[in-house]
Amino acid sequence: FRMLHLCRRSRVSILTTSVRAGWSLTLPYRPLHIPTKPSLHSPIAPSYDSAQVESYWYNWWESSGLFKPISDYHDVKDSNSARETFSMVIPPPNVTGSLHIGHALTNSIQDSIVRWHRMLGHNTLWVPGTDHAGISTQVVVEKKVKHDTGMTRHDLGREKFLENVWAWSRTHAARINEQQKRTGASLDWSRAVFTLDPSLSDAVVAAFTKLYEDGLIYRGNRVVHFCPALQTVLSDLEVEMRPFEKPATVKLPNQNPNHKFEFGVIHDILYEIKFG
C-alpha cells in the first residue's frame, strides 16, 4: 500500500516525505531538474476539495515534464542506452462519447505500472490517443444531424457531413483527454495521437499489406451484415440481433415509409439456365 501510495506522488514529494518520516528511500532514478513547487501559502479550504487539489498538482506534474521519458532531456549525464526502456500505448477510447468507470479502472492499473517503471529509473513512455471508431461515430453523428436539422447525411452532402464528423471528433477527443487527466493518468500529452493521423493510417495500411502478403490474412466470400441505412457492412458487435419466430414485415430506416420488408422466410428461386 505504501509503495502504491508513493507511486502516485511526484519524485520531489517522495524524497520530502521519506525525510519527514525518518526513513530513507533510495531511488535509482533522479529528476534531471527539480521543478519549482506550487505555492502552498494560500488559505486552506475548510474541507477537502478534490477538484481543486487534484487539478492543482496534475497541472504541476505535466508542466514540469514529469510524464516525459528521460531521453527527452538533452542535459542527462548518464547514457540513456544503459537504461531499460518501457513504452506503452493506451488502448485508445472511441470518440463516440465519454469515458466510463471501466476506463477509469484500466487506466489506473496502467498508470500504476507506468509510474512503477519510472521509479525503477527506466526510460518510460505512456502514449495517449483516441480512436475515430469509423461506423460507430458515423451513427452517432447521423443521429445528431437528424435530431438537429431533420436531415440525413445524404441530404446534407458528403463535405458538410464530414465537417460535422470532424467537429464531433475534436469535441469528444478533448473531453476524453480531460477526463483522463482528472484520473491522474501520467500520460505524455505532447505525443497524443488520433487513429486517423496520417502516420498512423500509413502504419495500418503497411501492416495489413504485409499480413496479406505473408498469407496470414486473406479475402474470401462471407455472409455479412449489410445496413440499408448506413449503406455499408457492419461487424457482429454493431448489429442488434432480432429473432423472428414466424414471417413478418418490417419497415426499415431511410427506406420508403409506406413499404414493409419481409423477414423470417426462405425463398426458393428457379433460375432459367441457357442451353440447359
Short mmCIF file of C-alpha atoms in Angstrom, two decimals:
data_model
loop_
_atom_site.label_atom_id
_atom_site.label_comp_id
_atom_site.label_asym_id
_atom_site.label_seq_id
_atom_site.Cartn_x
_atom_site.Cartn_y
_atom_site.Cartn_z
CA PHE A 1 0.00 0.00 0.00
CA ARG A 2 2.83 2.35 0.88
CA MET A 3 4.62 1.62 -2.40
CA LEU A 4 1.49 2.28 -4.44
CA HIS A 5 0.92 5.49 -2.50
CA LEU A 6 4.43 6.66 -3.32
CA CYS A 7 3.96 5.83 -7.00
CA ARG A 8 1.17 8.38 -7.17
CA ARG A 9 3.41 11.20 -5.90
CA SER A 10 5.95 13.30 -7.73
CA ARG A 11 9.68 12.50 -7.31
CA VAL A 12 10.21 15.59 -5.12
CA SER A 13 7.31 14.72 -2.84
CA ILE A 14 8.66 11.19 -2.39
CA LEU A 15 12.04 12.42 -1.19
CA THR A 16 10.50 15.04 1.12
CA THR A 17 8.09 12.52 2.65
CA SER A 18 10.85 10.00 3.31
CA VAL A 19 12.91 12.56 5.23
CA ARG A 20 9.98 13.71 7.33
CA ALA A 21 9.04 10.13 8.14
CA GLY A 22 12.54 9.46 9.47
CA TRP A 23 13.48 6.76 6.97
CA SER A 24 15.36 6.79 3.69
CA LEU A 25 14.26 5.60 0.27
CA THR A 26 16.90 5.02 -2.36
CA LEU A 27 15.60 5.51 -5.89
CA PRO A 28 17.71 4.56 -8.92
CA TYR A 29 16.16 7.49 -10.79
CA ARG A 30 16.85 11.15 -10.05
CA PRO A 31 14.99 14.00 -11.73
CA LEU A 32 17.03 15.84 -14.32
CA HIS A 33 15.81 19.07 -12.81
CA ILE A 34 13.77 19.96 -9.75
CA PRO A 35 10.72 21.96 -10.83
CA THR A 36 9.54 24.85 -8.72
CA LYS A 37 6.81 23.67 -6.40
CA PRO A 38 3.45 25.43 -6.49
CA SER A 39 2.89 27.93 -3.71
CA LEU A 40 1.17 26.42 -0.69
CA HIS A 41 0.66 29.72 1.14
CA SER A 42 -2.95 30.23 0.10
CA PRO A 43 -5.58 29.75 2.84
CA ILE A 44 -6.55 26.14 3.49
CA ALA A 45 -10.10 25.31 2.50
CA PRO A 46 -12.43 24.29 5.35
CA SER A 47 -12.96 20.91 3.66
CA TYR A 48 -11.07 18.84 1.10
CA ASP A 49 -11.84 20.00 -2.45
CA SER A 50 -10.73 17.14 -4.70
CA ALA A 51 -11.28 19.04 -7.96
CA GLN A 52 -9.10 21.94 -6.85
CA VAL A 53 -6.32 19.90 -5.23
CA GLU A 54 -6.02 17.23 -7.92
CA SER A 55 -6.04 19.64 -10.87
CA TYR A 56 -3.55 21.81 -8.95
CA TRP A 57 -1.00 19.01 -8.67
CA TYR A 58 -1.70 17.45 -12.05
CA ASN A 59 -1.02 20.72 -13.85
CA TRP A 60 2.27 20.98 -11.97
CA TRP A 61 3.26 17.39 -12.81
CA GLU A 62 2.52 17.94 -16.51
CA SER A 63 4.11 21.39 -16.83
CA SER A 64 7.22 20.14 -15.03
CA GLY A 65 7.73 17.43 -17.66
CA LEU A 66 7.42 14.57 -15.16
CA PHE A 67 5.44 12.46 -17.62
CA LYS A 68 8.07 12.60 -20.37
CA PRO A 69 10.69 9.88 -20.91
CA ILE A 70 14.20 10.60 -19.67
CA SER A 71 15.51 10.53 -23.25
CA ASP A 72 13.60 13.77 -23.97
CA TYR A 73 16.11 15.71 -21.86
CA HIS A 74 19.36 16.67 -23.51
CA ASP A 75 21.23 17.51 -20.31
CA VAL A 76 21.12 13.95 -18.99
CA LYS A 77 24.50 12.98 -17.55
CA ASP A 78 24.44 9.23 -17.83
CA SER A 79 23.93 7.21 -21.01
CA ASN A 80 20.30 6.56 -21.95
CA SER A 81 21.40 3.44 -23.76
CA ALA A 82 22.25 1.83 -20.40
CA ARG A 83 18.68 2.31 -19.15
CA GLU A 84 15.91 -0.19 -19.69
CA THR A 85 13.10 1.17 -21.86
CA PHE A 86 9.41 0.74 -21.05
CA SER A 87 6.83 2.04 -23.53
CA MET A 88 3.09 1.52 -23.59
CA VAL A 89 0.25 2.87 -25.75
CA ILE A 90 -3.09 3.45 -24.06
CA PRO A 91 -5.94 1.49 -25.66
CA PRO A 92 -7.45 4.48 -27.50
CA PRO A 93 -11.01 5.25 -26.37
CA ASN A 94 -13.63 5.77 -29.09
CA VAL A 95 -14.71 9.36 -29.71
CA THR A 96 -18.33 8.21 -29.79
CA GLY A 97 -18.94 9.51 -26.28
CA SER A 98 -17.37 9.93 -22.83
CA LEU A 99 -15.31 7.64 -20.62
CA HIS A 100 -16.94 5.39 -18.01
CA ILE A 101 -15.89 3.54 -14.87
CA GLY A 102 -14.29 0.75 -16.92
CA HIS A 103 -11.86 3.21 -18.47
CA ALA A 104 -11.06 4.61 -15.02
CA LEU A 105 -10.26 1.10 -13.73
CA THR A 106 -7.98 0.02 -16.59
CA ASN A 107 -6.28 3.44 -16.77
CA SER A 108 -5.49 3.29 -13.04
CA ILE A 109 -3.89 -0.14 -13.46
CA GLN A 110 -1.82 1.04 -16.42
CA ASP A 111 -0.86 4.23 -14.57
CA SER A 112 0.43 2.25 -11.58
CA ILE A 113 2.59 0.11 -13.91
CA VAL A 114 3.97 3.16 -15.72
CA ARG A 115 4.79 5.04 -12.51
CA TRP A 116 6.48 1.96 -11.09
CA HIS A 117 8.79 1.76 -14.12
CA ARG A 118 9.63 5.45 -13.71
CA MET A 119 10.57 4.79 -10.06
CA LEU A 120 12.85 1.96 -11.25
CA GLY A 121 14.70 4.53 -13.37
CA HIS A 122 13.57 3.17 -16.72
CA ASN A 123 13.22 5.35 -19.80
CA THR A 124 9.41 5.32 -19.61
CA LEU A 125 6.76 6.49 -22.05
CA TRP A 126 2.95 6.17 -21.91
CA VAL A 127 1.34 7.36 -25.15
CA PRO A 128 -2.22 8.80 -25.12
CA GLY A 129 -4.63 8.75 -28.05
CA THR A 130 -8.21 8.42 -29.26
CA ASP A 131 -9.90 6.18 -31.83
CA HIS A 132 -12.06 7.54 -34.65
CA ALA A 133 -14.33 4.44 -34.40
CA GLY A 134 -15.50 4.81 -38.01
CA ILE A 135 -19.01 3.36 -38.30
CA SER A 136 -19.91 3.93 -34.64
CA THR A 137 -19.03 7.63 -34.87
CA GLN A 138 -20.89 7.92 -38.16
CA VAL A 139 -24.01 6.52 -36.50
CA VAL A 140 -23.99 8.95 -33.56
CA VAL A 141 -23.27 11.93 -35.81
CA GLU A 142 -26.08 10.93 -38.18
CA LYS A 143 -28.47 10.75 -35.24
CA LYS A 144 -27.35 14.19 -34.06
CA VAL A 145 -27.75 15.70 -37.55
CA LYS A 146 -31.18 14.12 -37.86
CA HIS A 147 -32.21 15.47 -34.44
CA ASP A 148 -30.85 18.97 -35.05
CA THR A 149 -31.83 19.51 -38.69
CA GLY A 150 -34.17 16.70 -39.66
CA MET A 151 -31.76 15.86 -42.50
CA THR A 152 -29.91 12.67 -43.40
CA ARG A 153 -26.25 12.60 -44.35
CA HIS A 154 -27.35 12.25 -47.98
CA ASP A 155 -29.43 15.42 -47.69
CA LEU A 156 -26.51 17.21 -46.07
CA GLY A 157 -23.91 16.15 -48.62
CA ARG A 158 -20.53 14.48 -48.13
CA GLU A 159 -18.44 17.58 -47.39
CA LYS A 160 -20.88 19.08 -44.87
CA PHE A 161 -21.36 15.73 -43.17
CA LEU A 162 -17.59 15.25 -42.84
CA GLU A 163 -17.38 18.70 -41.26
CA ASN A 164 -19.90 17.54 -38.65
CA VAL A 165 -17.94 14.33 -38.04
CA TRP A 166 -14.64 16.17 -37.54
CA ALA A 167 -16.28 18.71 -35.21
CA TRP A 168 -17.75 15.84 -33.16
CA SER A 169 -14.38 14.06 -33.03
CA ARG A 170 -12.50 17.14 -31.87
CA THR A 171 -15.04 17.95 -29.16
CA HIS A 172 -15.22 14.43 -27.74
CA ALA A 173 -11.48 13.78 -28.01
CA ALA A 174 -10.86 16.92 -25.93
CA ARG A 175 -13.45 15.77 -23.38
CA ILE A 176 -11.90 12.29 -23.18
CA ASN A 177 -8.40 13.72 -22.68
CA GLU A 178 -9.68 15.98 -19.92
CA GLN A 179 -11.36 13.01 -18.20
CA GLN A 180 -8.10 11.06 -18.32
CA LYS A 181 -6.29 13.98 -16.72
CA ARG A 182 -8.92 14.02 -13.97
CA THR A 183 -7.99 10.40 -13.14
CA GLY A 184 -4.35 11.46 -12.68
CA ALA A 185 -3.12 9.41 -15.64
CA SER A 186 0.59 10.23 -16.18
CA LEU A 187 0.43 10.30 -19.99
CA ASP A 188 2.87 12.22 -22.16
CA TRP A 189 0.38 14.62 -23.77
CA SER A 190 3.00 16.01 -26.14
CA ARG A 191 2.72 12.69 -28.00
CA ALA A 192 -1.10 12.42 -28.15
CA VAL A 193 -2.30 10.78 -31.36
CA PHE A 194 -5.53 10.11 -33.25
CA THR A 195 -6.08 6.95 -35.26
CA LEU A 196 -6.73 8.95 -38.44
CA ASP A 197 -3.43 10.81 -38.19
CA PRO A 198 -1.53 10.27 -41.48
CA SER A 199 1.37 8.43 -39.82
CA LEU A 200 -0.97 6.00 -38.03
CA SER A 201 -3.11 5.42 -41.14
CA ASP A 202 0.01 4.65 -43.17
CA ALA A 203 1.20 2.21 -40.50
CA VAL A 204 -2.16 0.36 -40.54
CA VAL A 205 -2.08 0.03 -44.35
CA ALA A 206 1.52 -1.20 -44.24
CA ALA A 207 0.70 -3.75 -41.51
CA PHE A 208 -2.33 -5.20 -43.28
CA THR A 209 -0.46 -5.31 -46.60
CA LYS A 210 2.37 -7.28 -45.03
CA LEU A 211 -0.04 -9.65 -43.26
CA TYR A 212 -1.78 -10.27 -46.60
CA GLU A 213 1.48 -10.80 -48.49
CA ASP A 214 2.67 -13.23 -45.79
CA GLY A 215 -0.55 -15.24 -46.12
CA LEU A 216 -1.66 -14.54 -42.56
CA ILE A 217 -4.91 -12.84 -43.62
CA TYR A 218 -6.94 -13.40 -46.76
CA ARG A 219 -10.02 -12.22 -48.56
CA GLY A 220 -12.96 -14.57 -49.04
CA ASN A 221 -16.70 -14.74 -49.62
CA ARG A 222 -18.67 -14.46 -46.40
CA VAL A 223 -22.24 -13.81 -45.30
CA VAL A 224 -22.19 -10.25 -43.96
CA HIS A 225 -24.49 -7.75 -42.24
CA PHE A 226 -25.36 -5.04 -44.74
CA CYS A 227 -27.11 -2.00 -43.28
CA PRO A 228 -29.56 -0.36 -45.73
CA ALA A 229 -29.49 2.87 -43.71
CA LEU A 230 -25.72 3.23 -43.48
CA GLN A 231 -25.14 1.62 -46.88
CA THR A 232 -22.19 -0.36 -45.56
CA VAL A 233 -21.27 -3.65 -43.90
CA LEU A 234 -21.32 -3.88 -40.07
CA SER A 235 -19.49 -6.21 -37.71
CA ASP A 236 -21.34 -8.60 -35.41
CA LEU A 237 -20.65 -6.23 -32.49
CA GLU A 238 -22.51 -3.39 -34.19
CA VAL A 239 -25.63 -5.39 -35.02
CA GLU A 240 -28.67 -5.79 -32.79
CA MET A 241 -29.99 -9.29 -33.45
CA ARG A 242 -33.76 -9.63 -33.73
CA PRO A 243 -35.12 -13.19 -34.00
CA PHE A 244 -38.34 -13.93 -35.90
CA GLU A 245 -40.48 -16.86 -34.80
CA LYS A 246 -42.63 -16.54 -37.91
CA PRO A 247 -42.66 -14.49 -41.12
CA ALA A 248 -43.09 -10.75 -40.53
CA THR A 249 -42.97 -7.48 -42.43
CA VAL A 250 -40.88 -4.62 -41.03
CA LYS A 251 -40.25 -1.01 -42.02
CA LEU A 252 -36.59 -0.10 -42.46
CA PRO A 253 -34.96 3.27 -41.70
CA ASN A 254 -34.23 5.57 -44.62
CA GLN A 255 -36.49 3.48 -46.84
CA ASN A 256 -39.93 4.15 -48.23
CA PRO A 257 -42.08 4.58 -45.06
CA ASN A 258 -45.06 3.08 -46.88
CA HIS A 259 -43.19 -0.09 -47.74
CA LYS A 260 -42.53 -3.03 -45.42
CA PHE A 261 -39.83 -5.64 -46.00
CA GLU A 262 -40.41 -9.33 -45.45
CA PHE A 263 -38.30 -11.20 -42.87
CA GLY A 264 -38.27 -14.71 -41.47
CA VAL A 265 -38.81 -16.52 -44.77
CA ILE A 266 -36.67 -18.53 -47.16
CA HIS A 267 -37.44 -18.25 -50.86
CA ASP A 268 -36.79 -20.92 -53.47
CA ILE A 269 -35.84 -19.24 -56.74
CA LEU A 270 -35.93 -21.06 -60.04
CA TYR A 271 -33.34 -19.77 -62.48
CA GLU A 272 -33.64 -20.35 -66.19
CA ILE A 273 -30.38 -21.75 -67.50
CA LYS A 274 -29.48 -21.00 -71.09
CA PHE A 275 -28.57 -24.13 -73.12
CA GLY A 276 -29.68 -26.17 -70.10
#
